[in-house]
Coordinates of C-alpha atoms and ligand atoms in Angstrom, one line a residue:
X1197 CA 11.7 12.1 17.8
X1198 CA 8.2 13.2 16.6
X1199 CA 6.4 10.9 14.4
X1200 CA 5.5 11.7 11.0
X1201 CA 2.1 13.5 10.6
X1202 CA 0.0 11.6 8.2
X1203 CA -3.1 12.9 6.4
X1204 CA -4.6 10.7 3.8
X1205 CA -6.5 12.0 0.9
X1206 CA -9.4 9.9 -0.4
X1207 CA -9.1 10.4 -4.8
X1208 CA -10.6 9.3 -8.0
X1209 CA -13.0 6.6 -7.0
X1210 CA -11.1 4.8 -4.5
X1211 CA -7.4 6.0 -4.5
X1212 CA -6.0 7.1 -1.5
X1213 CA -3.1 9.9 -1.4
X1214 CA -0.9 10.0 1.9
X1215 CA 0.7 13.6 2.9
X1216 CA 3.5 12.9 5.1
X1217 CA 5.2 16.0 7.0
X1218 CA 7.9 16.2 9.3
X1219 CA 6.8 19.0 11.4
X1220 CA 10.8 19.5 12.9
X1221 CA 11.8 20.3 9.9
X1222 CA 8.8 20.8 7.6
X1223 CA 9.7 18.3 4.9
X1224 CA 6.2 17.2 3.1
X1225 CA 5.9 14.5 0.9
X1226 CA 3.1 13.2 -1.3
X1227 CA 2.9 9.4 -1.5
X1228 CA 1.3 8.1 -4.7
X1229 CA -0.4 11.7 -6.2
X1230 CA -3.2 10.1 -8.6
X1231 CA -3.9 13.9 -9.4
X1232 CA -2.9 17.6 -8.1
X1233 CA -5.9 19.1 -7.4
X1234 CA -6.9 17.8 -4.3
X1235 CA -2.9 16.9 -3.0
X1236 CA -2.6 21.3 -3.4
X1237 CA -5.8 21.4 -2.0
X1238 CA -4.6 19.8 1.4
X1239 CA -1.4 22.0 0.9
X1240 CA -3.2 25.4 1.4
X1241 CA -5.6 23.9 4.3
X1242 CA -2.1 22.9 6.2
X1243 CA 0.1 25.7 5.0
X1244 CA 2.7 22.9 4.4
X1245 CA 5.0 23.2 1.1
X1246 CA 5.5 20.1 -0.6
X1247 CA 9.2 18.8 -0.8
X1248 CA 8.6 15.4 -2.0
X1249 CA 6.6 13.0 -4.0
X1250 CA 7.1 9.6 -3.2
X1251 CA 6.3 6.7 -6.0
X1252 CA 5.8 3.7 -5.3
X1253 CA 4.9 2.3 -8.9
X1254 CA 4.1 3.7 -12.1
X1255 CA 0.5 3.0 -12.9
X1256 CA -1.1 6.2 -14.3
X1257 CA -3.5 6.5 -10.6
X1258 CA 0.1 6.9 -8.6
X1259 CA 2.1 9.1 -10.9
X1260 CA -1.1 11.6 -12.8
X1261 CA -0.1 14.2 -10.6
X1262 CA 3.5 14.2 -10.3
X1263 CA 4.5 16.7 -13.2
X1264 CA 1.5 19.0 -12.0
X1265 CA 3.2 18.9 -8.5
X1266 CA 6.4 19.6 -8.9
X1267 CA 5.8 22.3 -11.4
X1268 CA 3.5 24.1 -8.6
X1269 CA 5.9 23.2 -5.5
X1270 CA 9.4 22.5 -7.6
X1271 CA 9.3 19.1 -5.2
X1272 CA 11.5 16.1 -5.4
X1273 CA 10.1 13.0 -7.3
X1274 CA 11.6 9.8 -5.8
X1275 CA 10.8 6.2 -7.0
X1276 CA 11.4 2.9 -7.8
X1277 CA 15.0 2.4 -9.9
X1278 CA 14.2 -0.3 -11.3
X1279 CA 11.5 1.7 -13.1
X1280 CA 13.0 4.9 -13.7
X1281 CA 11.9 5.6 -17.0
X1282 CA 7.9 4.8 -16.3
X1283 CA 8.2 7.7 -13.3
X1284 CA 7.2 10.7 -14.5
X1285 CA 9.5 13.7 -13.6
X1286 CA 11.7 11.2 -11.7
X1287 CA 14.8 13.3 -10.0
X1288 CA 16.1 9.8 -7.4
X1289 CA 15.5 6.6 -7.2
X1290 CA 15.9 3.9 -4.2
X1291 CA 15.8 0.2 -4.4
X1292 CA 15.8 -2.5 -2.0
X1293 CA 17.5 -2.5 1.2
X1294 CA 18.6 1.2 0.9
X1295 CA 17.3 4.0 3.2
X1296 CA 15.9 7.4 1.9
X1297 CA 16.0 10.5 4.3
X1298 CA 13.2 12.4 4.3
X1299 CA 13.2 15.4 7.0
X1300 CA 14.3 13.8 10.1
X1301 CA 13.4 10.8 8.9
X1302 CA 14.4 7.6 7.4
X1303 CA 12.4 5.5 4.7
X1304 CA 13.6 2.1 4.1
X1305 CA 12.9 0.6 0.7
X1306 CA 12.0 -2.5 -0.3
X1307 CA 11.5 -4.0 -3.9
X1308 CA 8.2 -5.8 -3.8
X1309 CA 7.8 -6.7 -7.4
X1310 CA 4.4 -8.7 -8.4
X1311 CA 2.0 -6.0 -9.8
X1312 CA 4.5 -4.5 -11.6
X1313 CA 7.8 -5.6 -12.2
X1314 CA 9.4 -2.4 -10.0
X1315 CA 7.3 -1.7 -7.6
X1316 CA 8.7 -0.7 -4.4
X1317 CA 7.1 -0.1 -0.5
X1318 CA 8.3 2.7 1.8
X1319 CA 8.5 1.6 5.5
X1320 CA 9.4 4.7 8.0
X1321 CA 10.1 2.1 11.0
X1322 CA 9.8 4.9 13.8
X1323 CA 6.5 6.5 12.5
X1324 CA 5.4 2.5 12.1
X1325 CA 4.0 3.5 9.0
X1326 CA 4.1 1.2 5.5
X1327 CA 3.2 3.0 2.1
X1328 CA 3.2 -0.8 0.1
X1329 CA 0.8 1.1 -3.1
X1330 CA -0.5 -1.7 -4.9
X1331 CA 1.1 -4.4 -3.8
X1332 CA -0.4 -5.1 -0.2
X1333 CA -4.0 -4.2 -0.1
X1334 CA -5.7 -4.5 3.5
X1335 CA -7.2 -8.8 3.6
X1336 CA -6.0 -8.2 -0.2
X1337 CA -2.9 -7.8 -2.6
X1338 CA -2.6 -6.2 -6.1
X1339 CA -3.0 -7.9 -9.6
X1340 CA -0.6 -9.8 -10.8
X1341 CA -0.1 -7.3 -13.8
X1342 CA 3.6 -7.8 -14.4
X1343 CA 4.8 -10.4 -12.0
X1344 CA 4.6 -13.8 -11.2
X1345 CA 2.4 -15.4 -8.1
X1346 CA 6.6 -17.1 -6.7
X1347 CA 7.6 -13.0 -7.4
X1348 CA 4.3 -11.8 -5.1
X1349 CA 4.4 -14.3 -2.8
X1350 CA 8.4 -13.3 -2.2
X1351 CA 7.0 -9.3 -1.8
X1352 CA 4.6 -10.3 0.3
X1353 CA 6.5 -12.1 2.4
X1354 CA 9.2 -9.0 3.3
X1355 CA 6.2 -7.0 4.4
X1356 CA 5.0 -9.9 6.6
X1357 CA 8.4 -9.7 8.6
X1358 CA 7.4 -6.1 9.3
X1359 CA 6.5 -5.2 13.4
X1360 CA 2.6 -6.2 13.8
X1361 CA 2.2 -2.5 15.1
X1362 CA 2.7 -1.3 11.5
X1363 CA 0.6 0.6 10.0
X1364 CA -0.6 -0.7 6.8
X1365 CA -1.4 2.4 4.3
X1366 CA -2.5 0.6 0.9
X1367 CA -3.2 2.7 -1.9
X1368 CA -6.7 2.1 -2.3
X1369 CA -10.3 0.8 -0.5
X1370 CA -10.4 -2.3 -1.6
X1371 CA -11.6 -3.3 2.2
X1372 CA -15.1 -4.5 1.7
X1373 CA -14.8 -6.4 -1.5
X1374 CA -11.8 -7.8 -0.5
X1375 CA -13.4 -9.1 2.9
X1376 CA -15.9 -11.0 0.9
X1377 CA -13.5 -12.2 -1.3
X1378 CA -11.7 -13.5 2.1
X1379 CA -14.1 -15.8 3.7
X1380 CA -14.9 -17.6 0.4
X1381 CA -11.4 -19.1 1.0
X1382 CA -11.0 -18.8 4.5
X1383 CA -14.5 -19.0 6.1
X1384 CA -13.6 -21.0 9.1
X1385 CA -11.7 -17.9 10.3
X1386 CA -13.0 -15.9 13.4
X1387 CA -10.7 -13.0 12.8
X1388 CA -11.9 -12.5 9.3
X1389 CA -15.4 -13.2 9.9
X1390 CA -15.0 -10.4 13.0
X1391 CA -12.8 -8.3 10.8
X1392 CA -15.5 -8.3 7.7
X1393 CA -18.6 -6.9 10.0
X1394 CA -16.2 -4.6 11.8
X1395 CA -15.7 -3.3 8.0
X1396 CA -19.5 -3.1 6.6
X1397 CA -20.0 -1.3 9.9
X1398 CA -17.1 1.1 9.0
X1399 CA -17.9 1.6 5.3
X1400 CA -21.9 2.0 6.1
X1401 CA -21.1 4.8 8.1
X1402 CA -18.6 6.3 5.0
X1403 CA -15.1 5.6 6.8
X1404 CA -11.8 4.7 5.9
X1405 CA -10.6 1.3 6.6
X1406 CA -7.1 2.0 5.9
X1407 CA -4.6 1.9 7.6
X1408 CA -4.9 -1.2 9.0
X1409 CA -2.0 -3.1 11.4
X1410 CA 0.1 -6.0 9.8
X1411 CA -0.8 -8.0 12.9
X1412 CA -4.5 -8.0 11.7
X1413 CA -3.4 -8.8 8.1
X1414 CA -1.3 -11.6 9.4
X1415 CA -4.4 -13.2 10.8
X1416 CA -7.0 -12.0 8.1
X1417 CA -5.3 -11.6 4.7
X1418 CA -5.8 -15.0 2.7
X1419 CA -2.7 -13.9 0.6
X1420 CA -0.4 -13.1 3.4
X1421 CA -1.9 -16.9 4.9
X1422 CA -1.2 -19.2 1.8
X1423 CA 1.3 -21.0 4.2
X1424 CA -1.7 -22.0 6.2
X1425 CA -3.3 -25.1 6.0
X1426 CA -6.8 -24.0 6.3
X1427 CA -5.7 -22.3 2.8
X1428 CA -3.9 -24.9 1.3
X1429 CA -6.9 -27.5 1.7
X1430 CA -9.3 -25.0 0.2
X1431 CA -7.0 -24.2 -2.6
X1432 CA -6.6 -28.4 -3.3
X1433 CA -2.3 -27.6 -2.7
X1434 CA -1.8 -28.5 0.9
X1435 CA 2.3 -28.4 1.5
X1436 CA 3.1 -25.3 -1.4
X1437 CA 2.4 -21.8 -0.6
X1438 CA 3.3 -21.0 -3.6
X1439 CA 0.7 -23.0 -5.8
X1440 CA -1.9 -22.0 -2.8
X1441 CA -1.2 -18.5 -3.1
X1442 CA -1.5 -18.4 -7.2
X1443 CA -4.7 -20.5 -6.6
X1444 CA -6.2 -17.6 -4.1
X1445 CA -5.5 -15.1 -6.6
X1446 CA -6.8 -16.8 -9.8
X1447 CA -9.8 -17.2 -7.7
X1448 CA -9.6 -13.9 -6.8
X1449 CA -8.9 -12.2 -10.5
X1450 CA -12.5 -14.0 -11.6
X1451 CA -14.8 -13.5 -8.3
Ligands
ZN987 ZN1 -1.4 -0.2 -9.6
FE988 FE1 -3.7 1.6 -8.2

């Protein structure tokens, strides 16, 4: 089977938008559509028509464009059940464990709750391809908005189990700033200091750093690494990841 053809959309200030399409059977789906504009702009440049929008949370720069969308494309709007009622112009909802088929191909779900309380990931295992929103970020993760650092830490660590060959699409560029953020608590680290100038490099010259692979983010991501104990002495909690990982983050909410 083909993989899934990705194009990513860069929006807003740093969102990015991920079109997904099935060329076998021409299913299209629009991962996290801050806005319309620029998701029907890729439309007309591919000739593709939109079957899907995929949500993975319901913050206002994943969901802006849904009702625009599916009004202009009369699309499907699937996201997370546990927060139906936030998803604009929701028609299914998945939750964790269970499989969504989209074209020829299969999205498993998991519930990854931490930035908000039902947020969900999309993982299409034979494209190798993770849409994790807001909750995995690339050498980052999101706010802790509606969750708890034991909830995040718990999210965090079904995306971790993931193939290292996944591809990691976040939904924003957070790269740089979170790379800076990274060797403050884990300076000692080759990877990350290698992985940061790979990353000015990238972002001096204007391009994306996403997607990344989950085997980089096991060895550069200080919040997939809080059961490290290179962490855990920084963070002054050697033995919990739990308390290390909360400590990263407070650290991370005020840098
Ligand atoms: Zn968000
Ligand atoms: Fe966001």
């Amino acid at each position: 089977m083909s993989e899934l053809v990705i194009r990513q959309i860069p929006v807003l200030r740093d969102n990015y938008v991920y079109l997904l399409h099935d060329e076998a059977s021409g299913a299209t789906g629009a991962v996290d559509p801050s806005v319309a504009g620029p998701v029907l702009d890729a439309l007309r440049e591919t000739g593709w028509r939109l079957t899907h929008v995929l949500n993975t949370h319901h913050h206002h720069d994943h969901t802006g464009g849904n009702l625009e969308l599916k009004q202009a494309t009369g699309c499907v709007i699937v996201g997370p059940r546990a927060d139906r009622a936030r998803i604009p112009g929701i028609d299914f909802d998945v939750a964790d464990g269970e499989t969504y088929r989209f074209g020829g191909h299969e999205a498993r779900a998991f519930d990854v709750p931490g930035h908000t309380r039902g947020h969900i990931a999309y993982w299409f295992p034979d494209s190798r391809a993770l849409f994790c929103g807001d909750t995995l970020f690339i050498m980052g993760c999101g706010r802790l908005f509606e969750g708890t650092p034991a909830q995040m830490w718990a999210s965090l660590g079904k995306l971790k189990a993931l193939p290292p060959d996944t591809r990691v699409y976040c939904g924003h560029e957070y790269t740089q700033a979170n790379a800076r953020f990274a060797l403050t608590v884990d300076p000692e680290n080759p990877a990350l200091q290698a992985r940061a100038r790979r990353v000015d490099d990238m972002r001096m010259k204007n391009l994306p750093t996403v997607p990344g692979t989950m085997g980089e983010e096991l060895l550069t991501n200080p919040f997939l690494r809080a059961d490290q104990a290179a962490l855990q002495v920084v963070a002054g909690t050697l033995g919990d990841p739990v308390a290390t990982f909360a400590e990263i983050r407070h650290r991370k909410d005020i840098f």
